[in-house]
Amino acid sequence: MKRTLTLLAALLLAPPAWVCAADPAPIALRDLPLLFADDSGIAASTGVVRAVHIAQRRDAPVIEPERPWEGARVYVYGSVYADATGTPLRLWYMAAPDYVLYATSQDGVNWLKPSLGLLPYKDSAENNIVHRIHSPSVLLDTREPDPAKRYKMLGAKSGTYHAAYSADGLHWTRYATNPVLKYSDTITLSQHPVTGEYLAYHKCPAKIRDFGRRVVWLSRSRDFQQWSEPELVFAPDEQDDAWASGPQQRTEVYNMSVYPHAAGFIGLPTMFRVTAARRPKSELTPNQSPDDGPIDVQLATSVDGRAWQRTQPRVNVIPRGAPGSYDGGAILGVTSTCVHVGDKTWVYYTGLTTTHGGPMPPKRLSIGRAEWRRHGFVSLDAAGRGRVETKPLRLASPSLIVNADASRGNLRVALLETDGRAIPGFALEECEPLSTDATRWTARWKSEAKAPTDRPVQIVLEMTNCRLFSLATEPSK
């Protein structure tokens, strides 16, 4: 009996099959790039070091609260998408109390808030309100066979999480089964790039080292209706608390947006340094939070979306502005998706003029934009000569797209069979080298042969004084 219970417990606690595969399938290089934020896609490397890159911030917000239904607060508890050409951009964002708002833009800076006539605010529907829910995370599900459910949304409502679907992202219908998850706060959606499984990263408190804290939990689903029991996946560790000196001071995780790539995931957790907690109401103004402190965005990586590693050093990848600026006090959260437009990657975020618990006014919330080079969160850098060999990759097209800065050196590419044998016509010596800074350079060889797509291959990149950011195939996204 004891052995049976042990086996049952092991089955119940076992991770999904895509985590436990004894002989993992080749990495599909298809519609997502292979990033080098960790070793999830790397078989071997020499002479390279990993560098985390800090975004450029804009001096002014791109969206401010200006309409009556936006009040003094707009948030990107929401998502952003671009079409195949990069524009127009479509953004779902939020205003208190729990209005889901919609905007479009051609350049990602100037946003149109259209009058949609869908939901009333006071006596008029001439507004850009599309739904009513807190922390609306929108997923554009390209695998969904039913066009009526191409867009999916999760958000918080009445103490629980609720699900909705839409054909166009504007007209939303609640799923038959609601609520779908317990608790109620921030939530972000992602999707597993191999299985298509839906991943919901949501905030729920847990006791960590004697404090009840905000931390991130994960629930999974295959039909958007039945969700797994939440599991704690991201919490502050002792290093996060090293700064604390007062009795109630600690670090919490406000939320985390998760972006898949070909071999895994990167996460942007917002780390909340709680300098003052549970202040009495007598000390607070209306709508002022009892917990105070700055919030910063860091970076984490995962192979499976469940077990997360921190990058070193733990830098704030989206810098806050100067004190008093629109994002000088805290960055409350980032969009659940990022967009790649031209040579840039953009992430939108909620900026606060004060720390989390500042009084309103002067506390004001608006939306800013963080900018990296395309897929530029992390690079592998070779100061002299370096070499990177990938795990087996299955290319969706014969065009291999390299994102690297070789302006002070060079980069060459070779293709190998998965057993290490050279593929004729694809040797390093036959590659036409890259010697410029390029986000989408197509590797070419003197043989003019096309890279194989009928079987997995390993890619070797030899670099001198070069930074490597990503690999992709056409169409590159």
PDB file of C-alpha atoms in Angstrom, residues 6-195:
ATOM      1  CA  THR A   6       4.388   6.621  -3.334  1.00  0.00           C
ATOM      2  CA  LEU A   7       3.892   5.815  -7.030  1.00  0.00           C
ATOM      3  CA  LEU A   8       0.604   7.736  -7.076  1.00  0.00           C
ATOM      4  CA  ALA A   9       2.264  10.755  -5.497  1.00  0.00           C
ATOM      5  CA  ALA A  10       5.050  10.593  -8.055  1.00  0.00           C
ATOM      6  CA  LEU A  11       2.541  10.550 -10.904  1.00  0.00           C
ATOM      7  CA  LEU A  12       0.559  13.447  -9.468  1.00  0.00           C
ATOM      8  CA  LEU A  13       3.678  15.541  -8.944  1.00  0.00           C
ATOM      9  CA  ALA A  14       5.304  14.635 -12.255  1.00  0.00           C
ATOM     10  CA  PRO A  15       5.784  17.497 -14.698  1.00  0.00           C
ATOM     11  CA  PRO A  16       4.082  17.314 -18.104  1.00  0.00           C
ATOM     12  CA  ALA A  17       5.516  15.013 -20.768  1.00  0.00           C
ATOM     13  CA  TRP A  18       7.202  17.819 -22.656  1.00  0.00           C
ATOM     14  CA  VAL A  19       9.443  18.401 -19.610  1.00  0.00           C
ATOM     15  CA  CYS A  20      10.412  14.749 -19.015  1.00  0.00           C
ATOM     16  CA  ALA A  21      11.205  13.485 -22.511  1.00  0.00           C
ATOM     17  CA  ALA A  22      14.235  11.177 -22.200  1.00  0.00           C
ATOM     18  CA  ASP A  23      15.327  11.831 -25.762  1.00  0.00           C
ATOM     19  CA  PRO A  24      14.258  15.420 -26.478  1.00  0.00           C
ATOM     20  CA  ALA A  25      13.164  16.254 -29.979  1.00  0.00           C
ATOM     21  CA  PRO A  26      15.209  18.685 -32.060  1.00  0.00           C
ATOM     22  CA  ILE A  27      14.472  22.326 -31.442  1.00  0.00           C
ATOM     23  CA  ALA A  28      12.077  23.648 -34.090  1.00  0.00           C
ATOM     24  CA  LEU A  29      13.429  26.873 -35.569  1.00  0.00           C
ATOM     25  CA  ARG A  30      10.213  28.095 -37.070  1.00  0.00           C
ATOM     26  CA  ASP A  31       8.232  31.199 -36.172  1.00  0.00           C
ATOM     27  CA  LEU A  32      10.219  31.969 -33.012  1.00  0.00           C
ATOM     28  CA  PRO A  33      13.924  32.858 -32.826  1.00  0.00           C
ATOM     29  CA  LEU A  34      16.514  30.955 -30.831  1.00  0.00           C
ATOM     30  CA  LEU A  35      17.747  33.272 -28.100  1.00  0.00           C
ATOM     31  CA  PHE A  36      20.977  32.848 -26.145  1.00  0.00           C
ATOM     32  CA  ALA A  37      19.778  34.137 -22.767  1.00  0.00           C
ATOM     33  CA  ASP A  38      20.700  30.733 -21.320  1.00  0.00           C
ATOM     34  CA  ASP A  39      22.127  27.423 -22.544  1.00  0.00           C
ATOM     35  CA  SER A  40      18.776  25.904 -23.523  1.00  0.00           C
ATOM     36  CA  GLY A  41      19.767  25.870 -27.200  1.00  0.00           C
ATOM     37  CA  ILE A  42      23.532  25.423 -26.795  1.00  0.00           C
ATOM     38  CA  ALA A  43      25.398  22.106 -26.960  1.00  0.00           C
ATOM     39  CA  ALA A  44      28.885  23.585 -26.436  1.00  0.00           C
ATOM     40  CA  SER A  45      30.648  26.948 -26.383  1.00  0.00           C
ATOM     41  CA  THR A  46      34.139  28.339 -25.855  1.00  0.00           C
ATOM     42  CA  GLY A  47      35.534  31.852 -25.683  1.00  0.00           C
ATOM     43  CA  VAL A  48      32.185  33.593 -25.130  1.00  0.00           C
ATOM     44  CA  VAL A  49      30.551  35.328 -22.181  1.00  0.00           C
ATOM     45  CA  ARG A  50      26.890  36.159 -21.698  1.00  0.00           C
ATOM     46  CA  ALA A  51      25.849  39.824 -21.442  1.00  0.00           C
ATOM     47  CA  VAL A  52      22.445  41.133 -20.329  1.00  0.00           C
ATOM     48  CA  HIS A  53      21.443  44.344 -22.103  1.00  0.00           C
ATOM     49  CA  ILE A  54      19.574  47.263 -20.583  1.00  0.00           C
ATOM     50  CA  ALA A  55      16.779  48.816 -22.617  1.00  0.00           C
ATOM     51  CA  GLN A  56      16.630  52.390 -23.760  1.00  0.00           C
ATOM     52  CA  ARG A  57      13.712  54.273 -22.234  1.00  0.00           C
ATOM     53  CA  ARG A  58      11.851  57.218 -23.699  1.00  0.00           C
ATOM     54  CA  ASP A  59      11.810  60.556 -21.895  1.00  0.00           C
ATOM     55  CA  ALA A  60       8.040  60.853 -22.229  1.00  0.00           C
ATOM     56  CA  PRO A  61       5.203  58.338 -21.956  1.00  0.00           C
ATOM     57  CA  VAL A  62       3.535  57.073 -25.130  1.00  0.00           C
ATOM     58  CA  ILE A  63       0.052  56.839 -23.569  1.00  0.00           C
ATOM     59  CA  GLU A  64      -1.258  59.057 -20.790  1.00  0.00           C
ATOM     60  CA  PRO A  65      -4.630  59.159 -19.032  1.00  0.00           C
ATOM     61  CA  GLU A  66      -6.560  61.840 -20.893  1.00  0.00           C
ATOM     62  CA  ARG A  67     -10.115  60.561 -21.362  1.00  0.00           C
ATOM     63  CA  PRO A  68     -12.753  60.725 -18.615  1.00  0.00           C
ATOM     64  CA  TRP A  69     -12.939  56.914 -18.328  1.00  0.00           C
ATOM     65  CA  GLU A  70      -9.137  56.727 -17.916  1.00  0.00           C
ATOM     66  CA  GLY A  71      -9.058  58.856 -14.765  1.00  0.00           C
ATOM     67  CA  ALA A  72      -5.481  59.403 -13.534  1.00  0.00           C
ATOM     68  CA  ARG A  73      -4.275  55.864 -14.249  1.00  0.00           C
ATOM     69  CA  VAL A  74      -3.611  53.793 -17.365  1.00  0.00           C
ATOM     70  CA  TYR A  75      -1.797  50.468 -17.112  1.00  0.00           C
ATOM     71  CA  VAL A  76      -0.334  47.899 -19.451  1.00  0.00           C
ATOM     72  CA  TYR A  77      -1.829  45.052 -17.593  1.00  0.00           C
ATOM     73  CA  GLY A  78      -2.390  43.949 -21.172  1.00  0.00           C
ATOM     74  CA  SER A  79      -0.835  42.900 -24.460  1.00  0.00           C
ATOM     75  CA  VAL A  80       0.508  44.291 -27.726  1.00  0.00           C
ATOM     76  CA  TYR A  81       0.605  42.703 -31.187  1.00  0.00           C
ATOM     77  CA  ALA A  82       1.785  43.717 -34.647  1.00  0.00           C
ATOM     78  CA  ASP A  83       0.850  42.263 -38.017  1.00  0.00           C
ATOM     79  CA  ALA A  84       3.369  40.491 -40.256  1.00  0.00           C
ATOM     80  CA  THR A  85       4.850  43.779 -41.495  1.00  0.00           C
ATOM     81  CA  GLY A  86       5.290  45.192 -37.987  1.00  0.00           C
ATOM     82  CA  THR A  87       2.457  47.744 -38.166  1.00  0.00           C
ATOM     83  CA  PRO A  88      -0.163  48.650 -37.287  1.00  0.00           C
ATOM     84  CA  LEU A  89       0.259  47.816 -33.631  1.00  0.00           C
ATOM     85  CA  ARG A  90      -2.728  46.795 -31.522  1.00  0.00           C
ATOM     86  CA  LEU A  91      -2.637  47.371 -27.769  1.00  0.00           C
ATOM     87  CA  TRP A  92      -4.985  46.216 -25.026  1.00  0.00           C
ATOM     88  CA  TYR A  93      -4.437  48.201 -21.834  1.00  0.00           C
ATOM     89  CA  MET A  94      -6.404  49.053 -18.697  1.00  0.00           C
ATOM     90  CA  ALA A  95      -7.792  51.943 -16.696  1.00  0.00           C
ATOM     91  CA  ALA A  96      -9.345  51.863 -13.243  1.00  0.00           C
ATOM     92  CA  PRO A  97     -11.858  50.575 -12.400  1.00  0.00           C
ATOM     93  CA  ASP A  98     -11.143  47.564 -14.616  1.00  0.00           C
ATOM     94  CA  TYR A  99     -11.899  48.995 -18.048  1.00  0.00           C
ATOM     95  CA  VAL A 100     -10.164  47.072 -20.856  1.00  0.00           C
ATOM     96  CA  LEU A 101      -9.172  49.672 -23.453  1.00  0.00           C
ATOM     97  CA  TYR A 102      -7.976  49.340 -27.044  1.00  0.00           C
ATOM     98  CA  ALA A 103      -5.579  51.502 -29.081  1.00  0.00           C
ATOM     99  CA  THR A 104      -3.709  51.294 -32.389  1.00  0.00           C
ATOM    100  CA  SER A 105      -0.527  52.871 -33.692  1.00  0.00           C
ATOM    101  CA  GLN A 106       1.569  53.045 -36.853  1.00  0.00           C
ATOM    102  CA  ASP A 107       4.824  53.929 -35.096  1.00  0.00           C
ATOM    103  CA  GLY A 108       4.361  52.596 -31.575  1.00  0.00           C
ATOM    104  CA  VAL A 109       4.601  56.101 -30.096  1.00  0.00           C
ATOM    105  CA  ASN A 110       1.496  57.945 -31.279  1.00  0.00           C
ATOM    106  CA  TRP A 111      -1.590  55.960 -30.334  1.00  0.00           C
ATOM    107  CA  LEU A 112      -5.156  56.284 -31.598  1.00  0.00           C
ATOM    108  CA  LYS A 113      -7.911  55.561 -29.091  1.00  0.00           C
ATOM    109  CA  PRO A 114     -10.862  54.845 -31.405  1.00  0.00           C
ATOM    110  CA  SER A 115     -14.505  55.388 -30.541  1.00  0.00           C
ATOM    111  CA  LEU A 116     -15.829  51.835 -30.867  1.00  0.00           C
ATOM    112  CA  GLY A 117     -19.400  52.126 -29.616  1.00  0.00           C
ATOM    113  CA  LEU A 118     -19.210  48.793 -27.786  1.00  0.00           C
ATOM    114  CA  LEU A 119     -19.638  49.389 -24.044  1.00  0.00           C
ATOM    115  CA  PRO A 120     -21.086  52.397 -22.232  1.00  0.00           C
ATOM    116  CA  TYR A 121     -19.263  54.815 -20.003  1.00  0.00           C
ATOM    117  CA  LYS A 122     -21.939  56.748 -18.166  1.00  0.00           C
ATOM    118  CA  ASP A 123     -24.439  57.580 -20.925  1.00  0.00           C
ATOM    119  CA  SER A 124     -22.309  57.074 -24.043  1.00  0.00           C
ATOM    120  CA  ALA A 125     -20.554  54.208 -25.852  1.00  0.00           C
ATOM    121  CA  GLU A 126     -18.306  56.603 -27.784  1.00  0.00           C
ATOM    122  CA  ASN A 127     -15.133  55.315 -26.195  1.00  0.00           C
ATOM    123  CA  ASN A 128     -12.423  52.656 -26.632  1.00  0.00           C
ATOM    124  CA  ILE A 129     -13.706  50.274 -23.945  1.00  0.00           C
ATOM    125  CA  VAL A 130     -13.919  46.649 -25.151  1.00  0.00           C
ATOM    126  CA  HIS A 131     -14.380  44.662 -21.908  1.00  0.00           C
ATOM    127  CA  ARG A 132     -14.588  44.941 -18.119  1.00  0.00           C
ATOM    128  CA  ILE A 133     -11.977  42.955 -16.184  1.00  0.00           C
ATOM    129  CA  HIS A 134      -8.799  43.591 -14.152  1.00  0.00           C
ATOM    130  CA  SER A 135      -5.319  42.856 -15.541  1.00  0.00           C
ATOM    131  CA  PRO A 136      -6.497  41.792 -19.017  1.00  0.00           C
ATOM    132  CA  SER A 137      -3.922  39.539 -20.695  1.00  0.00           C
ATOM    133  CA  VAL A 138      -4.703  38.884 -24.368  1.00  0.00           C
ATOM    134  CA  LEU A 139      -3.352  35.934 -26.375  1.00  0.00           C
ATOM    135  CA  LEU A 140      -3.494  35.808 -30.166  1.00  0.00           C
ATOM    136  CA  ASP A 141      -3.806  32.045 -30.618  1.00  0.00           C
ATOM    137  CA  THR A 142      -2.583  31.170 -34.116  1.00  0.00           C
ATOM    138  CA  ARG A 143      -3.174  27.447 -33.436  1.00  0.00           C
ATOM    139  CA  GLU A 144      -6.876  27.850 -32.641  1.00  0.00           C
ATOM    140  CA  PRO A 145      -9.033  26.103 -35.326  1.00  0.00           C
ATOM    141  CA  ASP A 146     -12.181  28.056 -34.391  1.00  0.00           C
ATOM    142  CA  PRO A 147     -11.893  31.603 -35.805  1.00  0.00           C
ATOM    143  CA  ALA A 148     -14.377  32.839 -33.198  1.00  0.00           C
ATOM    144  CA  LYS A 149     -11.792  32.041 -30.488  1.00  0.00           C
ATOM    145  CA  ARG A 150      -8.692  33.379 -32.212  1.00  0.00           C
ATOM    146  CA  TYR A 151      -8.182  35.870 -29.381  1.00  0.00           C
ATOM    147  CA  LYS A 152      -8.284  34.740 -25.759  1.00  0.00           C
ATOM    148  CA  MET A 153      -8.255  36.754 -22.553  1.00  0.00           C
ATOM    149  CA  LEU A 154      -7.738  36.068 -18.865  1.00  0.00           C
ATOM    150  CA  GLY A 155      -8.298  38.617 -16.141  1.00  0.00           C
ATOM    151  CA  ALA A 156      -9.396  39.086 -12.548  1.00  0.00           C
ATOM    152  CA  LYS A 157     -13.016  39.649 -11.536  1.00  0.00           C
ATOM    153  CA  SER A 158     -14.836  39.422  -8.195  1.00  0.00           C
ATOM    154  CA  GLY A 159     -12.039  37.598  -6.415  1.00  0.00           C
ATOM    155  CA  THR A 160     -11.356  35.018  -9.144  1.00  0.00           C
ATOM    156  CA  TYR A 161      -9.906  34.762 -12.664  1.00  0.00           C
ATOM    157  CA  HIS A 162     -12.234  34.700 -15.678  1.00  0.00           C
ATOM    158  CA  ALA A 163     -11.766  33.722 -19.344  1.00  0.00           C
ATOM    159  CA  ALA A 164     -13.168  35.234 -22.547  1.00  0.00           C
ATOM    160  CA  TYR A 165     -12.720  34.806 -26.300  1.00  0.00           C
ATOM    161  CA  SER A 166     -13.065  36.938 -29.424  1.00  0.00           C
ATOM    162  CA  ALA A 167     -12.776  36.718 -33.200  1.00  0.00           C
ATOM    163  CA  ASP A 168     -11.345  40.214 -33.608  1.00  0.00           C
ATOM    164  CA  GLY A 169     -10.064  41.242 -30.186  1.00  0.00           C
ATOM    165  CA  LEU A 170     -12.858  43.784 -29.814  1.00  0.00           C
ATOM    166  CA  HIS A 171     -16.096  41.853 -29.300  1.00  0.00           C
ATOM    167  CA  TRP A 172     -15.616  39.545 -26.309  1.00  0.00           C
ATOM    168  CA  THR A 173     -17.679  36.567 -25.122  1.00  0.00           C
ATOM    169  CA  ARG A 174     -17.272  34.917 -21.747  1.00  0.00           C
ATOM    170  CA  TYR A 175     -16.470  31.202 -21.804  1.00  0.00           C
ATOM    171  CA  ALA A 176     -19.184  28.843 -20.591  1.00  0.00           C
ATOM    172  CA  THR A 177     -17.088  27.851 -17.585  1.00  0.00           C
ATOM    173  CA  ASN A 178     -16.183  30.783 -15.331  1.00  0.00           C
ATOM    174  CA  PRO A 179     -14.376  31.477 -13.104  1.00  0.00           C
ATOM    175  CA  VAL A 180     -11.450  29.310 -14.190  1.00  0.00           C
ATOM    176  CA  LEU A 181      -8.955  30.012 -11.385  1.00  0.00           C
ATOM    177  CA  LYS A 182      -9.108  31.058  -7.747  1.00  0.00           C
ATOM    178  CA  TYR A 183      -7.697  34.254  -6.269  1.00  0.00           C
ATOM    179  CA  SER A 184      -7.702  37.597  -8.104  1.00  0.00           C
ATOM    180  CA  ASP A 185      -4.899  39.988  -9.034  1.00  0.00           C
ATOM    181  CA  THR A 186      -2.419  40.433 -11.878  1.00  0.00           C
ATOM    182  CA  ILE A 187      -2.089  37.728 -14.528  1.00  0.00           C
ATOM    183  CA  THR A 188      -0.154  37.271 -17.781  1.00  0.00           C
ATOM    184  CA  LEU A 189      -0.668  34.713 -20.538  1.00  0.00           C
ATOM    185  CA  SER A 190       1.851  32.787 -22.594  1.00  0.00           C
ATOM    186  CA  GLN A 191       1.769  29.674 -24.774  1.00  0.00           C
ATOM    187  CA  HIS A 192       4.164  26.749 -24.977  1.00  0.00           C
ATOM    188  CA  PRO A 193       5.878  26.893 -28.405  1.00  0.00           C
ATOM    189  CA  VAL A 194       5.895  23.087 -28.845  1.00  0.00           C
ATOM    190  CA  THR A 195       2.667  21.816 -27.302  1.00  0.00           C
TER     191      THR A 195
END
